[in-house]
Tab-separated table of C-alpha atoms in Angstrom:
chain	number	residue	atom	x	y	z
A	1	MET	CA	0.000	0.000	0.000
A	2	PRO	CA	1.578	3.332	-1.038
A	3	THR	CA	1.995	6.096	1.513
A	4	ASN	CA	-0.978	8.446	1.567
A	5	TRP	CA	0.028	12.102	1.901
A	6	GLY	CA	-3.468	13.486	1.292
A	7	LEU	CA	-5.341	15.829	3.631
A	8	ASP	CA	-9.083	15.458	4.098
A	9	GLY	CA	-11.004	18.609	5.089
A	10	THR	CA	-13.113	16.983	7.815
A	11	THR	CA	-10.118	15.169	9.283
A	12	VAL	CA	-8.084	18.372	9.395
A	13	ALA	CA	-10.964	20.170	11.131
A	14	VAL	CA	-11.258	17.429	13.775
A	15	VAL	CA	-7.493	17.409	14.292
A	16	LEU	CA	-7.509	21.177	14.809
A	17	GLY	CA	-10.410	20.790	17.260
A	18	MET	CA	-8.354	18.223	19.162
A	19	SER	CA	-5.329	20.522	19.248
A	20	LEU	CA	-7.359	23.507	20.471
A	21	GLY	CA	-8.981	21.372	23.178
A	22	THR	CA	-5.616	19.979	24.260
A	23	TYR	CA	-3.965	23.380	24.334
A	24	ALA	CA	-6.832	24.754	26.433
A	25	MET	CA	-6.039	22.058	29.023
A	26	LYS	CA	-2.267	22.571	28.892
A	27	ALA	CA	-2.585	26.347	29.302
A	28	GLY	CA	-5.742	26.278	31.449
A	29	GLY	CA	-4.060	25.753	34.815
A	30	VAL	CA	-1.784	28.764	34.457
A	31	TRP	CA	-4.596	30.840	32.948
A	32	LEU	CA	-6.878	30.047	35.915
A	33	LEU	CA	-4.247	30.752	38.559
A	34	GLU	CA	-3.655	34.136	36.991
A	35	ARG	CA	-7.278	35.058	37.609
A	36	VAL	CA	-8.207	33.186	40.784
A	37	LYS	CA	-6.488	33.910	44.067
A	38	VAL	CA	-5.702	30.610	45.745
A	39	PRO	CA	-6.454	30.750	49.506
A	40	GLU	CA	-3.383	30.162	51.626
A	41	ARG	CA	-4.607	26.891	53.059
A	42	MET	CA	-5.090	25.544	49.531
A	43	GLU	CA	-1.491	26.330	48.620
A	44	SER	CA	-0.226	23.345	50.589
A	45	GLY	CA	-2.513	21.184	48.475
A	46	LEU	CA	-1.131	22.673	45.296
A	47	SER	CA	2.417	22.069	46.456
A	48	VAL	CA	1.934	18.290	46.816
A	49	ILE	CA	0.255	17.937	43.415
A	50	PRO	CA	3.447	17.307	41.391
A	51	GLY	CA	4.377	14.318	43.563
A	52	ALA	CA	0.777	13.149	43.821
A	53	ILE	CA	0.343	13.240	40.026
A	54	LEU	CA	3.603	11.358	39.467
A	55	VAL	CA	2.486	8.646	41.884
A	56	ALA	CA	-1.018	8.591	40.381
A	57	ILE	CA	0.329	8.023	36.853
A	58	VAL	CA	2.896	5.410	37.835
A	59	ALA	CA	1.246	3.352	40.600
A	60	PRO	CA	-1.482	1.699	38.470
A	61	LYS	CA	1.000	0.992	35.659
A	62	ILE	CA	3.417	-0.749	38.010
A	63	VAL	CA	0.755	-2.636	39.945
A	64	GLN	CA	-0.847	-3.910	36.729
A	65	GLY	CA	2.528	-4.953	35.322
A	66	GLY	CA	4.290	-8.216	36.143
A	67	PRO	CA	7.439	-9.204	38.051
A	68	PRO	CA	9.747	-7.516	35.463
A	69	GLU	CA	8.012	-4.157	36.038
A	70	TRP	CA	7.943	-4.615	39.827
A	71	ILE	CA	11.638	-5.400	40.005
A	72	GLY	CA	12.417	-2.720	37.390
A	73	ALA	CA	10.583	-0.158	39.533
A	74	ALA	CA	12.571	-1.212	42.615
A	75	VAL	CA	15.812	-0.854	40.647
A	76	VAL	CA	14.819	2.651	39.473
A	77	LEU	CA	13.908	3.729	43.016
A	78	SER	CA	17.138	2.500	44.562
A	79	LEU	CA	19.337	3.896	41.762
A	80	ALA	CA	17.576	7.270	41.900
A	81	TRP	CA	17.957	7.355	45.670
A	82	ARG	CA	21.655	6.459	45.612
A	83	THR	CA	22.919	8.237	42.511
A	84	GLY	CA	20.409	11.043	42.013
A	85	SER	CA	21.001	10.583	38.299
A	86	LEU	CA	18.015	10.401	36.005
A	87	LEU	CA	19.980	8.734	33.232
A	88	VAL	CA	21.463	6.002	35.435
A	89	SER	CA	18.044	5.249	36.956
A	90	LEU	CA	16.437	5.155	33.520
A	91	ALA	CA	19.079	2.869	32.012
A	92	GLY	CA	19.033	0.536	35.025
A	93	GLY	CA	15.252	0.283	35.087
A	94	VAL	CA	14.752	-0.231	31.349
A	95	GLY	CA	17.682	-2.679	31.235
A	96	THR	CA	16.170	-4.706	34.085
A	97	VAL	CA	12.757	-4.888	32.432
A	98	VAL	CA	14.238	-5.962	29.079
A	99	LEU	CA	16.488	-8.559	30.720
A	100	LEU	CA	13.744	-10.049	32.913
A	101	GLY	CA	11.240	-9.858	30.049
A	102	SER	CA	13.500	-11.972	27.851
A	103	ILE	CA	13.889	-14.615	30.578
A	104	VAL	CA	10.249	-14.877	31.616
B	1	MET	CA	22.455	16.868	47.340
B	2	GLY	CA	21.042	15.985	50.745
B	3	THR	CA	17.473	14.850	51.146
B	4	HIS	CA	16.668	17.796	53.381
B	5	GLU	CA	17.431	20.149	50.554
B	6	ARG	CA	14.748	18.717	48.357
B	7	GLY	CA	12.041	21.309	48.371
B	8	ARG	CA	8.909	21.759	46.355
B	9	PRO	CA	8.608	24.528	43.831
B	10	THR	CA	6.012	26.541	45.669
B	11	GLN	CA	7.910	26.343	48.910
B	12	ARG	CA	11.027	27.618	47.299
B	13	GLU	CA	9.436	30.956	46.625
B	14	ASP	CA	9.422	31.660	50.323
B	15	GLU	CA	12.926	30.469	50.898
B	16	SER	CA	15.285	33.273	50.164
B	17	ASP	CA	18.123	31.636	52.070
B	18	THR	CA	18.515	28.480	50.013
B	19	GLY	CA	21.343	29.969	48.018
B	20	GLY	CA	19.942	28.792	44.705
B	21	PRO	CA	18.907	31.213	42.011
B	22	ARG	CA	15.452	32.461	42.903
B	23	SER	CA	14.479	34.215	39.767
B	24	VAL	CA	14.061	32.394	36.537
B	25	GLN	CA	16.380	33.329	33.760
B	26	SER	CA	14.654	34.633	30.708
B	27	VAL	CA	14.015	32.484	27.690
B	28	SER	CA	17.417	31.798	26.209
B	29	PHE	CA	19.015	29.444	23.762
B	30	THR	CA	21.159	27.964	26.545
B	31	GLY	CA	18.128	27.125	28.672
B	32	ALA	CA	16.333	25.576	25.734
B	33	TRP	CA	19.415	23.563	24.813
B	34	ILE	CA	19.796	22.225	28.365
B	35	GLY	CA	16.169	21.119	28.296
B	36	PHE	CA	16.526	19.600	24.837
B	37	ARG	CA	19.627	17.630	25.848
B	38	GLU	CA	18.148	16.348	29.098
B	39	ALA	CA	14.947	15.236	27.407
B	40	ALA	CA	16.718	13.492	24.520
B	41	PRO	CA	17.022	10.085	26.274
B	42	LEU	CA	13.312	10.205	27.140
B	43	ALA	CA	12.530	10.988	23.530
B	44	LEU	CA	13.506	7.369	22.767
B	45	GLY	CA	10.501	6.133	24.706
B	46	VAL	CA	8.313	8.754	23.053
B	47	ALA	CA	9.546	7.629	19.625
B	48	GLY	CA	8.575	4.032	20.423
B	49	TYR	CA	5.015	5.126	21.053
B	50	GLY	CA	5.100	7.442	18.025
B	51	LEU	CA	5.871	4.490	15.747
B	52	ILE	CA	2.889	2.589	17.098
B	53	PHE	CA	0.685	5.651	16.809
B	54	GLY	CA	1.648	6.109	13.148
B	55	MET	CA	0.860	2.466	12.413
B	56	LEU	CA	-2.507	2.541	14.155
B	57	ALA	CA	-3.453	5.822	12.474
B	58	ARG	CA	-2.696	4.307	9.087
B	59	ASP	CA	-4.775	1.234	9.958
B	60	VAL	CA	-7.888	3.351	10.588
B	61	GLY	CA	-7.433	5.310	7.356
B	62	ILE	CA	-5.685	8.442	8.596
B	63	SER	CA	-3.171	9.601	5.967
B	64	THR	CA	0.504	10.124	6.763
B	65	ALA	CA	0.118	13.896	6.441
B	66	GLU	CA	-2.940	13.892	8.721
B	67	ALA	CA	-1.200	11.755	11.336
B	68	ALA	CA	1.822	14.093	11.264
B	69	LEU	CA	-0.485	17.098	11.593
B	70	MET	CA	-2.186	15.501	14.588
B	71	SER	CA	1.095	14.653	16.337
B	72	GLY	CA	2.505	18.102	15.596
B	73	THR	CA	-0.459	20.157	16.764
B	74	VAL	CA	-2.000	17.992	19.514
B	75	MET	CA	1.173	16.487	21.004
B	76	ALA	CA	-0.606	14.385	23.614
B	77	GLY	CA	0.082	10.681	23.184
B	78	THR	CA	-2.668	9.088	25.223
B	79	ALA	CA	-5.361	11.364	23.804
B	80	GLN	CA	-4.219	10.601	20.265
B	81	PHE	CA	-4.394	6.848	20.883
B	82	VAL	CA	-7.909	7.276	22.262
B	83	ALA	CA	-8.874	9.351	19.206
B	84	VAL	CA	-7.604	6.692	16.829
B	85	GLY	CA	-9.587	4.128	18.805
B	86	LEU	CA	-12.751	6.178	18.228
B	87	TRP	CA	-11.995	6.888	14.552
B	88	ALA	CA	-14.768	5.641	12.216
B	89	THR	CA	-16.636	6.529	9.041
B	90	PRO	CA	-18.444	8.894	9.264
B	91	LEU	CA	-16.092	10.593	11.674
B	92	PRO	CA	-17.653	11.127	15.157
B	93	ALA	CA	-16.114	14.613	15.401
B	94	ALA	CA	-17.703	15.742	18.685
B	95	THR	CA	-16.937	12.447	20.432
B	96	VAL	CA	-13.306	12.486	19.331
B	97	ILE	CA	-12.748	16.083	20.450
B	98	ALA	CA	-14.599	15.616	23.749
B	99	ALA	CA	-12.598	12.464	24.534
B	100	THR	CA	-9.383	14.337	23.778
B	101	VAL	CA	-10.285	17.079	26.240
B	102	VAL	CA	-11.253	14.620	28.976
B	103	VAL	CA	-8.066	12.588	28.595
B	104	ASN	CA	-6.039	15.810	28.808
B	105	LEU	CA	-7.803	17.251	31.874
B	106	ARG	CA	-4.777	16.275	33.963
B	107	TYR	CA	-2.771	18.954	32.167
B	108	VAL	CA	-4.789	21.658	33.955
B	109	LEU	CA	-3.315	20.463	37.247
B	110	MET	CA	0.117	19.802	35.808
B	111	GLY	CA	0.313	23.222	34.179
B	112	ALA	CA	-0.822	24.864	37.412
B	113	THR	CA	2.148	23.364	39.264
B	114	LEU	CA	4.537	25.086	36.844
B	115	ARG	CA	3.017	28.469	37.519
B	116	PRO	CA	5.393	29.722	40.286
B	117	TRP	CA	8.165	29.401	37.763
B	118	LEU	CA	6.346	30.343	34.566
B	119	ARG	CA	4.935	33.577	35.931
B	120	GLN	CA	8.359	35.135	35.779
B	121	LEU	CA	8.347	34.813	32.023
B	122	ARG	CA	6.568	37.080	29.606
B	123	THR	CA	2.967	36.072	28.925
B	124	ARG	CA	3.762	35.174	25.347
B	125	GLU	CA	6.667	32.969	26.449
B	126	GLN	CA	4.532	31.256	29.090
B	127	TYR	CA	1.780	30.298	26.714
B	128	ALA	CA	4.153	29.266	23.940
B	129	SER	CA	6.052	27.007	26.363
B	130	LEU	CA	2.863	25.431	27.683
B	131	PHE	CA	2.013	24.126	24.215
B	132	PHE	CA	5.050	21.826	24.494
B	133	THR	CA	3.969	20.269	27.812
B	134	ALA	CA	4.006	16.479	27.797
B	135	ASP	CA	4.171	14.058	30.741
B	136	GLU	CA	7.885	13.476	30.217
B	137	ASN	CA	9.131	17.052	30.098
B	138	TRP	CA	6.636	18.208	32.713
B	139	ALA	CA	8.294	15.754	35.103
B	140	LEU	CA	11.762	16.971	34.090
B	141	THR	CA	10.732	20.590	34.587
B	142	VAL	CA	9.245	19.907	38.020
B	143	ARG	CA	12.513	18.213	38.945
B	144	ARG	CA	14.505	21.230	37.809
B	145	LEU	CA	12.207	23.506	39.802
B	146	SER	CA	12.714	21.482	42.968
B	147	GLN	CA	16.468	21.813	42.515
B	148	GLY	CA	16.081	25.563	42.525
B	149	SER	CA	17.587	26.005	39.117
B	150	ALA	CA	15.272	26.993	36.335
B	151	HIS	CA	16.130	28.143	32.907
B	152	GLY	CA	13.222	30.017	31.427
B	153	ALA	CA	13.296	28.006	28.223
B	154	TYR	CA	13.663	24.600	29.896
B	155	LEU	CA	10.055	23.512	29.347
B	156	LEU	CA	10.215	24.705	25.747
B	157	GLY	CA	13.555	23.035	24.973
B	158	SER	CA	12.692	19.708	26.610
B	159	GLY	CA	9.296	19.840	24.910
B	160	LEU	CA	10.908	20.368	21.517
B	161	ALA	CA	12.977	17.191	21.958
B	162	ILE	CA	9.782	15.277	22.700
B	163	TRP	CA	7.931	16.988	19.844
B	164	VAL	CA	10.581	16.173	17.220
B	165	ALA	CA	10.709	12.516	18.295
B	166	TRP	CA	6.928	12.230	18.429
B	167	VAL	CA	6.275	13.757	15.001
B	168	ALA	CA	9.178	12.001	13.250
B	169	ALA	CA	8.258	8.613	14.712
B	170	THR	CA	4.609	9.142	13.729
B	171	VAL	CA	5.632	9.667	10.096
B	172	VAL	CA	7.958	6.635	10.112
B	173	GLY	CA	5.246	4.467	11.695
B	174	ALA	CA	2.637	5.630	9.195
B	175	ILE	CA	4.939	4.902	6.248
B	176	ALA	CA	6.308	1.593	7.534
B	177	GLY	CA	2.935	0.290	8.697
B	178	GLY	CA	2.953	-3.183	10.245
B	179	GLN	CA	6.676	-3.726	9.735
B	180	VAL	CA	7.487	-2.003	13.025
B	181	GLY	CA	8.063	-4.287	16.002
B	182	ASP	CA	6.493	-4.067	19.446
B	183	PRO	CA	8.269	-1.336	21.492
B	184	SER	CA	7.774	-3.320	24.686
B	185	HIS	CA	10.379	-5.766	23.326
B	186	TYR	CA	12.946	-3.028	23.766
B	187	GLY	CA	11.618	-1.907	27.131
B	188	LEU	CA	10.518	1.403	25.611
B	189	ASP	CA	7.155	1.211	27.351
B	190	PHE	CA	9.013	1.335	30.669
B	191	VAL	CA	10.809	4.619	29.890
B	192	LEU	CA	7.980	6.869	31.101
B	193	PRO	CA	7.258	4.987	34.361
B	194	ALA	CA	11.009	4.854	35.085
B	195	VAL	CA	11.459	8.586	34.571
B	196	LEU	CA	8.420	9.452	36.675
B	197	LEU	CA	9.639	7.201	39.503
B	198	ALA	CA	13.120	8.740	39.448
B	199	VAL	CA	11.660	12.239	39.499
B	200	ALA	CA	9.380	11.230	42.396
B	201	VAL	CA	12.474	10.192	44.390
B	202	ASP	CA	13.943	13.626	43.682
B	203	LEU	CA	10.786	15.391	44.850
B	204	TRP	CA	10.453	13.269	47.997
B	205	ASP	CA	10.485	15.715	50.857
B	206	GLY	CA	10.506	13.321	53.753
B	207	ARG	CA	7.856	11.592	55.792
B	208	SER	CA	5.314	14.383	55.444
B	209	ASP	CA	4.816	13.281	51.829
B	210	THR	CA	3.783	9.761	52.829
B	211	LEU	CA	0.132	10.602	53.475
B	212	PRO	CA	-0.620	12.657	50.318
B	213	TRP	CA	1.439	10.408	48.036
B	214	GLY	CA	0.071	7.216	49.545
B	215	THR	CA	-3.454	8.549	49.147
B	216	ALA	CA	-2.731	9.532	45.528
B	217	GLY	CA	-1.404	6.061	44.733
B	218	ALA	CA	-4.224	4.182	46.458
B	219	VAL	CA	-6.951	6.342	44.888
B	220	ALA	CA	-5.316	6.108	41.450
B	221	ILE	CA	-5.040	2.322	41.611
B	222	SER	CA	-8.617	1.813	42.762
B	223	THR	CA	-9.966	4.342	40.246
B	224	SER	CA	-8.078	2.665	37.413
B	225	VAL	CA	-9.686	-0.640	38.382
B	226	ALA	CA	-13.188	0.784	38.791
B	227	PHE	CA	-13.352	3.140	35.797
B	228	SER	CA	-12.039	2.858	32.279
B	229	GLY	CA	-10.196	5.813	30.788
B	230	GLN	CA	-7.737	8.233	32.299
B	231	TRP	CA	-9.722	9.453	35.321
B	232	TYR	CA	-7.357	7.758	37.726
B	233	ILE	CA	-4.589	10.343	37.218
B	234	LEU	CA	-6.853	13.261	38.015
B	235	ALA	CA	-8.538	11.410	40.889
B	236	GLY	CA	-5.227	10.421	42.473
B	237	GLY	CA	-3.652	13.858	42.102
B	238	LEU	CA	-6.679	15.643	43.545
B	239	ALA	CA	-7.079	13.154	46.403
B	240	GLY	CA	-3.454	13.722	47.409
B	241	ALA	CA	-3.970	17.483	47.405
B	242	ILE	CA	-7.234	17.305	49.381
B	243	VAL	CA	-5.690	15.109	52.078
B	244	GLU	CA	-2.811	17.554	52.425
B	245	VAL	CA	-5.122	20.562	52.731
B	246	ALA	CA	-7.230	18.725	55.336
B	247	ARG	CA	-4.155	17.787	57.351
B	248	ARG	CA	-2.801	21.330	57.362
B	249	ALA	CA	-6.186	22.622	58.473
B	250	ASP	CA	-6.087	20.482	61.624
């Protein structure tokens, strides 16, 4: 099947709708905070959101994975804790998952 | 760097004695380049998903040019996979767009957390940078913030690395079709979880994080089991924040 480089009008319109909707979400948080004063007691909530979101994205993925992902996650955590290097943690974790995945 | 020095971005504003640079440098080539370089390894994982996205888009009848346009202007992996899953003839336009927005709701929260740092940039620079927000470079940027060093163009530069990989891989996947292998064979599907975990270790601020983070994880896991879709991220993040606010109020 040859590569299709064509552009369909309806498809382009839907794609642009998707990009506008996505951008509204990406920019929406900053836009809102510029207009709404966050009460002081809410600020502590806002400050834990980065960590909470990280955990919320990762936890289900790890739990629903298998032993390679569980052990890979443990390797990442311990490497990150000891070395503080993103690259080392990443390489160790991905390497572990590939290695264990090929055995299992 | 000692554990006690790991602070959160919003706390850092009030800490004038940390010694780190408090004000964000303006948007510069150097800052963008640092972001680009640091995000390059993560772009490998993004490219793995981009290949798959290109293939799937081709399978449902999206042309190579249309797939590239979508990756270039939407730049939100999960939402694009969901869209392709909903793709049909005739095209359910409203459903596809609504699903995209819902899947990307988490970005409202994620963008908000970058605000203490972004607000020192010009409005135009803020909103241009935000376009390039993806899970990967958001995590990198949060990490940079917590270290007290923030180049104004970091989000933009790291986002560009992700963007280039995402768009290029989409085109390759759409052209190559089914000849591309499964990225999980190369562990590429573990790149994002690994990065997020490593960044979480960096952000860990001691025992006081146990309650909000534990709540976020537990709520996310149970939500992901109970509901289909991406609600678990939003639910977990919000639950963590609510618990923290309640605890501080006591």
